[in-house]
Coordinates of C-alpha atoms in Angstrom, one line a residue:
X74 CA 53.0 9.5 44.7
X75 CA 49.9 8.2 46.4
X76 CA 47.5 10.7 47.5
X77 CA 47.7 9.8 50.8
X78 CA 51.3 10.0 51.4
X79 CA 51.0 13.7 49.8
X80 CA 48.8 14.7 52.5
X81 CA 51.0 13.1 54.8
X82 CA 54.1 15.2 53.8
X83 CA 51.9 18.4 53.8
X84 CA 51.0 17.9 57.1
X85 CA 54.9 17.4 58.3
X86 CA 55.3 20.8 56.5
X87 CA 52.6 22.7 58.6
X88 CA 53.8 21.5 61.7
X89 CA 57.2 22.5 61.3
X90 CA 56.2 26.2 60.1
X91 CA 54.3 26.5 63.6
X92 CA 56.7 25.3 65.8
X93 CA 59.1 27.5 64.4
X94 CA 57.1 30.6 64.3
X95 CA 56.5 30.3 67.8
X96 CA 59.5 29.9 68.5
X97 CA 60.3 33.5 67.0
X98 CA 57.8 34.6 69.2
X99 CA 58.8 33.3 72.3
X100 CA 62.6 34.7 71.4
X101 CA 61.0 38.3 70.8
X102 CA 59.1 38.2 74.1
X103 CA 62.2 37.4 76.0
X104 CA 64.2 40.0 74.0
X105 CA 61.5 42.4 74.8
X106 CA 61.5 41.9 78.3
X107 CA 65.2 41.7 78.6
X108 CA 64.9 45.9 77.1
X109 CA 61.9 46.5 79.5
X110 CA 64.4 45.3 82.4
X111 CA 67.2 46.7 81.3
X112 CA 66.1 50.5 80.8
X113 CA 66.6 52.4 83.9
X114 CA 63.5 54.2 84.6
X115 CA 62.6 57.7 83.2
X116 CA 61.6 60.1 85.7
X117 CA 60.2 63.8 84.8
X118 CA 62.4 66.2 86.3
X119 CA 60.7 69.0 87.4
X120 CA 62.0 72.6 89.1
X121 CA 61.3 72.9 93.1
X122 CA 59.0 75.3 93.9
X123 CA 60.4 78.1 95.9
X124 CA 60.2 78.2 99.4
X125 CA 57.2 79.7 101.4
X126 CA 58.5 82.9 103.1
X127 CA 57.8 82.4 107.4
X128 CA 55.4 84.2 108.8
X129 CA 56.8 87.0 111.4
X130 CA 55.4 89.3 114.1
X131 CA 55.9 92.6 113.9
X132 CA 55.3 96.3 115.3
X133 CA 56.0 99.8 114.4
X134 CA 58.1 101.7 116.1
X135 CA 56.8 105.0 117.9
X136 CA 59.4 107.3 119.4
X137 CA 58.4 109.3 122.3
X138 CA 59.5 111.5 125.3
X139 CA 59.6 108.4 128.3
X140 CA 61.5 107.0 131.2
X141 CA 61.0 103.0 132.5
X142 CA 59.0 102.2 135.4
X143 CA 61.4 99.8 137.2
X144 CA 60.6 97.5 139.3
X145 CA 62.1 95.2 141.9
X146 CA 60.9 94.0 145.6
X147 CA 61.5 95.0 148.7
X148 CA 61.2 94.4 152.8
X149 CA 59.2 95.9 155.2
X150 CA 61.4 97.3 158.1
X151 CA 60.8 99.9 161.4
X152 CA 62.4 103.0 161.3
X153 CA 61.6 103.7 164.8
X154 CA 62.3 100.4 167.0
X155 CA 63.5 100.3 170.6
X156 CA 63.4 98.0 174.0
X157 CA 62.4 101.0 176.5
X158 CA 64.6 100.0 179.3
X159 CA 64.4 101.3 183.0
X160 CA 67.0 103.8 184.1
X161 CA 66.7 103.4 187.6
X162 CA 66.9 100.2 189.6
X163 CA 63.5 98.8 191.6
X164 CA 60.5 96.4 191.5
X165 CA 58.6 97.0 188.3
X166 CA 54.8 97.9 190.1
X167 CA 52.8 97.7 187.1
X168 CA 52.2 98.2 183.2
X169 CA 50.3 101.2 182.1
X170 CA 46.5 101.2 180.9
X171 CA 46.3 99.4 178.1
X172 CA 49.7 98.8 177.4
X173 CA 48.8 95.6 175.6
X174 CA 51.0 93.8 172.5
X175 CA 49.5 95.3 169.8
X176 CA 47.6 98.6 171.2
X177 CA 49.1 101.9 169.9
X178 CA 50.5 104.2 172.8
X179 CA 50.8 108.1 171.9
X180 CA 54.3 109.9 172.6
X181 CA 54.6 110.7 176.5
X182 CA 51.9 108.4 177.6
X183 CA 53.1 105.9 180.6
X184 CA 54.2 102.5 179.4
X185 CA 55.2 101.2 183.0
X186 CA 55.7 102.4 186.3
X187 CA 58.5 101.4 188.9
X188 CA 57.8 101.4 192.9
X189 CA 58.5 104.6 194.1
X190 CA 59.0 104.5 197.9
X191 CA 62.6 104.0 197.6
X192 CA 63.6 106.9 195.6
X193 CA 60.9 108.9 197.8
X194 CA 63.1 108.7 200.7
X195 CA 66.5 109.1 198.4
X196 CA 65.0 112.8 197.4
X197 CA 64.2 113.6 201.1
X198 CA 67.9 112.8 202.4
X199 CA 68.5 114.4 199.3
X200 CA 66.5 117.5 200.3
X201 CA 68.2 117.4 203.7
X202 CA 71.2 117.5 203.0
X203 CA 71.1 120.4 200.4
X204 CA 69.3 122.4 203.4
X205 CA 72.2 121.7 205.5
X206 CA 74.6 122.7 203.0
X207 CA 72.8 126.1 202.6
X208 CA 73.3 126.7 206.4
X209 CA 76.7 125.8 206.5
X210 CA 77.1 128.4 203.8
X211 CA 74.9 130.7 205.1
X212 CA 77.2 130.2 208.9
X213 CA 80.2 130.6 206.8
X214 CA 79.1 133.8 205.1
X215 CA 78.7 135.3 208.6
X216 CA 81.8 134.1 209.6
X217 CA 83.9 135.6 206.4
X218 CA 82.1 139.3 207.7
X219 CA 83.2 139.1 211.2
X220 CA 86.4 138.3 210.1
X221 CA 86.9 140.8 207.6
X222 CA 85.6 143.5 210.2
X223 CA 88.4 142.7 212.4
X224 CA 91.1 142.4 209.7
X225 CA 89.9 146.3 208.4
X226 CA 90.2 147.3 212.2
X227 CA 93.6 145.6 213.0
X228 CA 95.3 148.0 210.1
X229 CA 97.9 146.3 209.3
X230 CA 98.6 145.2 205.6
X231 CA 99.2 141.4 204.9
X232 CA 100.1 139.0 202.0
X233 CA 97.7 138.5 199.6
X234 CA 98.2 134.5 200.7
X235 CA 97.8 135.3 203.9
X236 CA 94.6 137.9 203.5
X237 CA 92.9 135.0 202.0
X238 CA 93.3 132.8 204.8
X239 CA 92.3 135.7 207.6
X240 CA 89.3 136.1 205.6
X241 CA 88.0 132.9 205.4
X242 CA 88.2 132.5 201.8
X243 CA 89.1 129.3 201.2
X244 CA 86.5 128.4 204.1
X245 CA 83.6 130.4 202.0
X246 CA 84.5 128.1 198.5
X247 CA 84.1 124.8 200.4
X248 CA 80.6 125.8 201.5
X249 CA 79.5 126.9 198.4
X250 CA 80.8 123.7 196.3
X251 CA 78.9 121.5 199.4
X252 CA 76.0 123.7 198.8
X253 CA 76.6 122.6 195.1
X254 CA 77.4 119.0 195.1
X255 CA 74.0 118.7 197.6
X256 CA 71.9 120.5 194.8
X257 CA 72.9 117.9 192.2
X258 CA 72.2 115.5 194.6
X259 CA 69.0 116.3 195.2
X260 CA 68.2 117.1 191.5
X261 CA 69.2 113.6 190.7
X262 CA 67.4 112.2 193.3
X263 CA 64.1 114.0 191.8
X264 CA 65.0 112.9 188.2
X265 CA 65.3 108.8 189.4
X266 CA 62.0 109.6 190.8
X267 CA 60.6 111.1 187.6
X268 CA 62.3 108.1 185.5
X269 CA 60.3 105.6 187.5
X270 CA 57.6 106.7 184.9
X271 CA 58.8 104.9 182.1
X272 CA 56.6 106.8 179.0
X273 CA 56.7 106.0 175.1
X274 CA 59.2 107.9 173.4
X275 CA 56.8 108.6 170.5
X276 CA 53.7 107.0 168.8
X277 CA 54.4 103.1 169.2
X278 CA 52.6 100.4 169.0
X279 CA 54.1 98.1 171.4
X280 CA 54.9 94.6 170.0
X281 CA 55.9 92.7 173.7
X282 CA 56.2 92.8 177.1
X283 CA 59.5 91.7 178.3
X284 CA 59.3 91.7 181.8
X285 CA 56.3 90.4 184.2
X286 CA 55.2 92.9 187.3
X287 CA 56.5 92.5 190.3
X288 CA 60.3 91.7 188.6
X289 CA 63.2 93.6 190.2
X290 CA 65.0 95.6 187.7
X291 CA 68.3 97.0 187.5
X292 CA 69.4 99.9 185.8
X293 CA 69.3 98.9 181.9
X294 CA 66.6 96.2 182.4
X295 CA 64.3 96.3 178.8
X296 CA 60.9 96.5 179.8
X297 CA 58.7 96.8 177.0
X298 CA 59.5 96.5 172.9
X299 CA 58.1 99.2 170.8
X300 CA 58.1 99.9 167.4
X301 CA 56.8 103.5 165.9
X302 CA 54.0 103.8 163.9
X303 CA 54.1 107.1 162.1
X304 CA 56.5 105.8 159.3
X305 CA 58.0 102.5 158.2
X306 CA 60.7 102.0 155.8
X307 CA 60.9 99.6 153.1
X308 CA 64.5 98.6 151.6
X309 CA 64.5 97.3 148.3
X310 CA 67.1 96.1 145.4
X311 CA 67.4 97.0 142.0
X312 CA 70.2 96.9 139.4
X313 CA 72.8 99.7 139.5
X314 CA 72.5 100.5 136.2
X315 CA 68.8 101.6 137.1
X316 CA 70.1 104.6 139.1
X317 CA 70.5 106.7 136.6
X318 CA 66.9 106.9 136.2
X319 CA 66.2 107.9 140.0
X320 CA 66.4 110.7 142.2
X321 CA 65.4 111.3 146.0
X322 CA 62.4 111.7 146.4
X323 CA 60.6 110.0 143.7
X324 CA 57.0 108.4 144.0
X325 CA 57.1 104.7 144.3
X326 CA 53.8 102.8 144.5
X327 CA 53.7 99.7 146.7
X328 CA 51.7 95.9 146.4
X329 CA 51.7 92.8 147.6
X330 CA 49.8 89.5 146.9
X331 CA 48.2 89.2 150.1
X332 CA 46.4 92.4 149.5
X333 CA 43.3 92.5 148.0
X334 CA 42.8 92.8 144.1
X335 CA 44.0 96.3 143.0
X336 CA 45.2 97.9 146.9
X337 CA 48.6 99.4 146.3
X338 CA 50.4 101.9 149.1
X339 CA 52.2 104.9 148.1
X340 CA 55.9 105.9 149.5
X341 CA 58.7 108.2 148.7
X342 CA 62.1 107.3 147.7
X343 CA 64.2 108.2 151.0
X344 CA 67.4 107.6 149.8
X345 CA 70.3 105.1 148.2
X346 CA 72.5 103.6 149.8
X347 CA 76.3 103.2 149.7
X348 CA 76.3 99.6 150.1
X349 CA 75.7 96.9 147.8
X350 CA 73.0 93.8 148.6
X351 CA 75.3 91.1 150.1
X352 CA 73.4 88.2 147.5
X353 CA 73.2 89.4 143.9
X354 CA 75.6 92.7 144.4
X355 CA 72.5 94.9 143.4
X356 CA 72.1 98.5 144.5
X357 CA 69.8 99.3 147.9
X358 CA 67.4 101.8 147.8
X359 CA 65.1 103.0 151.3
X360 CA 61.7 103.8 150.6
X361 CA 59.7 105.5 153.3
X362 CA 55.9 104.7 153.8
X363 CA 54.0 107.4 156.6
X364 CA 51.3 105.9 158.5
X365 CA 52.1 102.1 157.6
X366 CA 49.7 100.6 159.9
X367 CA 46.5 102.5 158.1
X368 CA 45.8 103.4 161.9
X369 CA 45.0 107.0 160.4
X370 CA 43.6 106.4 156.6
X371 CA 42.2 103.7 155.0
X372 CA 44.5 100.8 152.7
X373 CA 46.3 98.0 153.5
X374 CA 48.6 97.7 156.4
X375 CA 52.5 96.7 156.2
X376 CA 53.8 94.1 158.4
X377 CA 57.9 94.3 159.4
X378 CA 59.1 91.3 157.5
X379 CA 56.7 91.6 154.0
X380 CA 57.9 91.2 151.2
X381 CA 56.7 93.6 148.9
X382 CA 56.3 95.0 144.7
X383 CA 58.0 98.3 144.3
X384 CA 57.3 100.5 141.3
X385 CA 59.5 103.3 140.5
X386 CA 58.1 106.1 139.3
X387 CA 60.8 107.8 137.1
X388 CA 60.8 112.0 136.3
X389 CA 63.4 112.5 133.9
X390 CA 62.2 111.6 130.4
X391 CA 63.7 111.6 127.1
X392 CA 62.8 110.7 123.2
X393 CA 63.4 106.8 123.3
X394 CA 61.6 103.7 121.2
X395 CA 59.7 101.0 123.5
X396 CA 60.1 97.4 122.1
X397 CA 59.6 93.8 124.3
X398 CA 62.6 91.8 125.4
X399 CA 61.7 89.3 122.6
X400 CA 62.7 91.9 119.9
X401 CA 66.2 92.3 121.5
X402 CA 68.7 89.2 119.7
X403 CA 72.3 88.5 121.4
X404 CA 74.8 91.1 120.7
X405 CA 72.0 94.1 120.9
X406 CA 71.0 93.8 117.4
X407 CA 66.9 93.7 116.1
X408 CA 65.8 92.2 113.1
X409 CA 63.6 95.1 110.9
X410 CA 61.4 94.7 107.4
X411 CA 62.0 96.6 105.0
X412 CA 59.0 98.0 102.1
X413 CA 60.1 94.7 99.8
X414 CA 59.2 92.5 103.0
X415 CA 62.6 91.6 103.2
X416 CA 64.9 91.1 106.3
X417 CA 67.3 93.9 107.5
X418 CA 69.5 93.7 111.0
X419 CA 70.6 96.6 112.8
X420 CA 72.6 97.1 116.0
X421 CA 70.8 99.6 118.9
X422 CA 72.2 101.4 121.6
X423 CA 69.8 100.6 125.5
X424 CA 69.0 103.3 127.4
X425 CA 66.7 100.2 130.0
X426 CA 66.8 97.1 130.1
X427 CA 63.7 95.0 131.5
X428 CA 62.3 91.4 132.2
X429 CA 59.3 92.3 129.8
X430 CA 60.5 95.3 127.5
X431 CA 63.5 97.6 126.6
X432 CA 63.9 101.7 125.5
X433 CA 66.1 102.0 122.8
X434 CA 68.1 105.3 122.7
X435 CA 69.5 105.1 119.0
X436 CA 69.9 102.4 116.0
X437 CA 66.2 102.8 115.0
X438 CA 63.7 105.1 113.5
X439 CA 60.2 105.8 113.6
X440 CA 58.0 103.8 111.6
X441 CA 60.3 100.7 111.4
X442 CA 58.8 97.5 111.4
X443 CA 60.6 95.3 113.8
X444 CA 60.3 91.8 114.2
X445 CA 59.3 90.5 117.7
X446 CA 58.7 86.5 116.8
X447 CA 58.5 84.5 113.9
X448 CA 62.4 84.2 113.7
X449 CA 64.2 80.6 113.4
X450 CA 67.3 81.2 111.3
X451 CA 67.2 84.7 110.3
X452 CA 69.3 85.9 107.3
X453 CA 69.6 89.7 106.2
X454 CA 67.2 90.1 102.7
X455 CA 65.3 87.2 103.4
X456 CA 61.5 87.3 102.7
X457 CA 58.8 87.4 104.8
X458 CA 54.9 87.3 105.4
X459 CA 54.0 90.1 108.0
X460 CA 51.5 89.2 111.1
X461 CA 50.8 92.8 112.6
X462 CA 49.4 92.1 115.8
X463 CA 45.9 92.3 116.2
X464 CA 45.3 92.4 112.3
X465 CA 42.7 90.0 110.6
X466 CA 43.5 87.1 108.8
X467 CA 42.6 89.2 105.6
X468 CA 45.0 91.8 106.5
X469 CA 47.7 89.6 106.7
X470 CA 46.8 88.0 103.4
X471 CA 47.0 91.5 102.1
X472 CA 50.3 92.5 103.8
X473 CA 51.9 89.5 102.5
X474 CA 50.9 89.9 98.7

């Protein structure tokens, strides 16, 4: 063999080893990448961490002898009110001094006087005729003696029916019951004339005239509106399960937004009434104020109509625990921590319940620590981080480890 065709055939040779070992490692790529693909992939499975306790509010519970201060609302109403009408029928003359819609008249003072010359003249004929009637009697009385004189000198004994006719009796009786019926006359006709005076009935202040001067009135006819000043009533609402609390007498303390910051009136629970309010079916309590007006010491005034805050002051007081509303769950029941920081529910008996706060009468004890907020889905032994209210950030760290 010629030396080139040797190198010829050695070249074939090289070529075909090449080719085929790329082609082994095209075929090992492609089997690799088929494994890569197929191979799900491995993912490190790891335990979750446990969940972070919530963080709750809480306070400690402090038993103590204490009653509520309820509190409700209530309007201003007159317990003195009238429309002093005339008794006696005339022209209305004139008003008295200063009898002005909003001046204070004192008890007695005149309010409004009514021409007099009328009744004037009904008291003299009235006069007159009770003079006449004590002559008739006094004519008849000498009469009855004549006659009796001659009945004792004729000496004869008669009937007793027909004694009493001899002797004028039945005569004598008529006189005196003229004589009588003149005196009322006459007194009557003095008391129209008194009542043409028409005078306050007691400390008023007078809130309208109803009539004008000169008007003719008839008996009955309202004159003037009044309304006393010496004490005003107040009639408030509040449950009826608050009664229990209250008593007759009680101190109640008084506000209203339109008085300035702080100014509060004190008044005395009057009494409670039988009746229930018509809207809400709550109990009615009267509350009486003295001096209303301030005409006589110095504090706000009460208008008939306000609207006002009452505040019960309550006497009768008993060991009880104090928590807010927001510690109070459906069914009566609070949610407590115990020393592991662990959830406990218990279920309390109310001796009050109020808009802001409740007294609980049993179901606790001293020194619990009872959740007010923090709670989402509560479940009994369930950790928590504490939050005592007004503690530091540090403390609560500290409370929580």
């Amino acid at each position: 063999m010629t030396p080139f065709r040797s190198y010829a055939f050695f070249q074939q040779g090289r070529i075909g080893i090449g080719a085929l070992a790329a082609l082994l490692v095209f075929v090992g790529g492609l089997a690799l990448a088929w494994w890569i693909v197929s191979q799900p992939p491995r993912v490190e499975r790891r335990p979750p961490p446990p969940p972070t306790p919530p963080v709750v509010d809480v306070i400690t519970t402090e038993q103590r002898l204490q009653s509520p201060t309820l509190e409700g609302f209530g309007r201003v109403e007159a317990e003195k009110a009238t429309e002093l009408a005339s008794r006696v029928a005339g022209q209305l003359e004139r008003f008295g001094e200063g009898v002005l819609p909003g001046r204070v008249v004192e008890q007695g003072e005149p309010v409004a006087y009514i021409d007099q010359a009328d009744l004037r003249l009904a008291l003299e004929d009235a006069e007159a005729q009770l003079a006449n009637a004590q002559a008739q009697l006094a004519l008849e009385q000498a009469e009855q003696q004549r006659a009796r004189s001659e009945y004792e000198s004729f000496g004869r004994q008669l009937s007793a029916e027909r004694r009493s006719l001899v002797l004028r009796e039945p005569q004598l009786r008529q006189a005196q019951a003229q004589l009588t019926q003149a005196r009322v006359v006459r007194d009557q006709a003095a008391l129209n004339l008194e009542r043409a005076t028409l005078t306050a009935p007691w400390r008023a202040m007078v809130q309208e005239r109803l009539v004008g001067a000169g008007s003719l009135l008839s008996q009955g006819t309202a004159v003037v509106s009044l309304v006393g000043v010496e004490q005003f009533w107040v009639r408030a609402s509040l449950p009826g399960e608050s009664l229990d609390w209250l008593s007759p007498g009680g101190s109640v303390t008084l506000s209203s937004q339109g008085w300035p910051e702080g100014a509060s009136r004190e008044g005395t629970l009057l009494s409670i009434l039988p009746n229930l309010e018509e809207n809400g079916l709550q109990a009615q309590l009267l509350i009486a104020v003295d001096d209303p007006l301030a005409l006589d010491h110095d504090g706000p005034a009460l208008r008939m109509g306000d609207v006002l805050r009452v505040a019960f002051h309550t006497t009768a007081e008993e060991p009880l625990i104090a928590l807010p509303s927001a510690a109070l769950r459906p069914g009566e029941q609070v949610w407590w921590v115990d020393d592991e920081n662990r959830l406990q529910r218990t279920q309390v008996t109310l001796a009050y319940r109020g808009q802001d706060d409740v007294l609980v009468r049993s179901g606790l004890a001293p020194g619990q620590r009872v959740v007010v907020a923090g709670l989402a889905q509560p479940r009994e032994g369930q950790e928590v981080r504490l939050r005592q209210r007004g503690d530091t950030p540090a403390q609560n760290e500290g409370a929580a480890r």
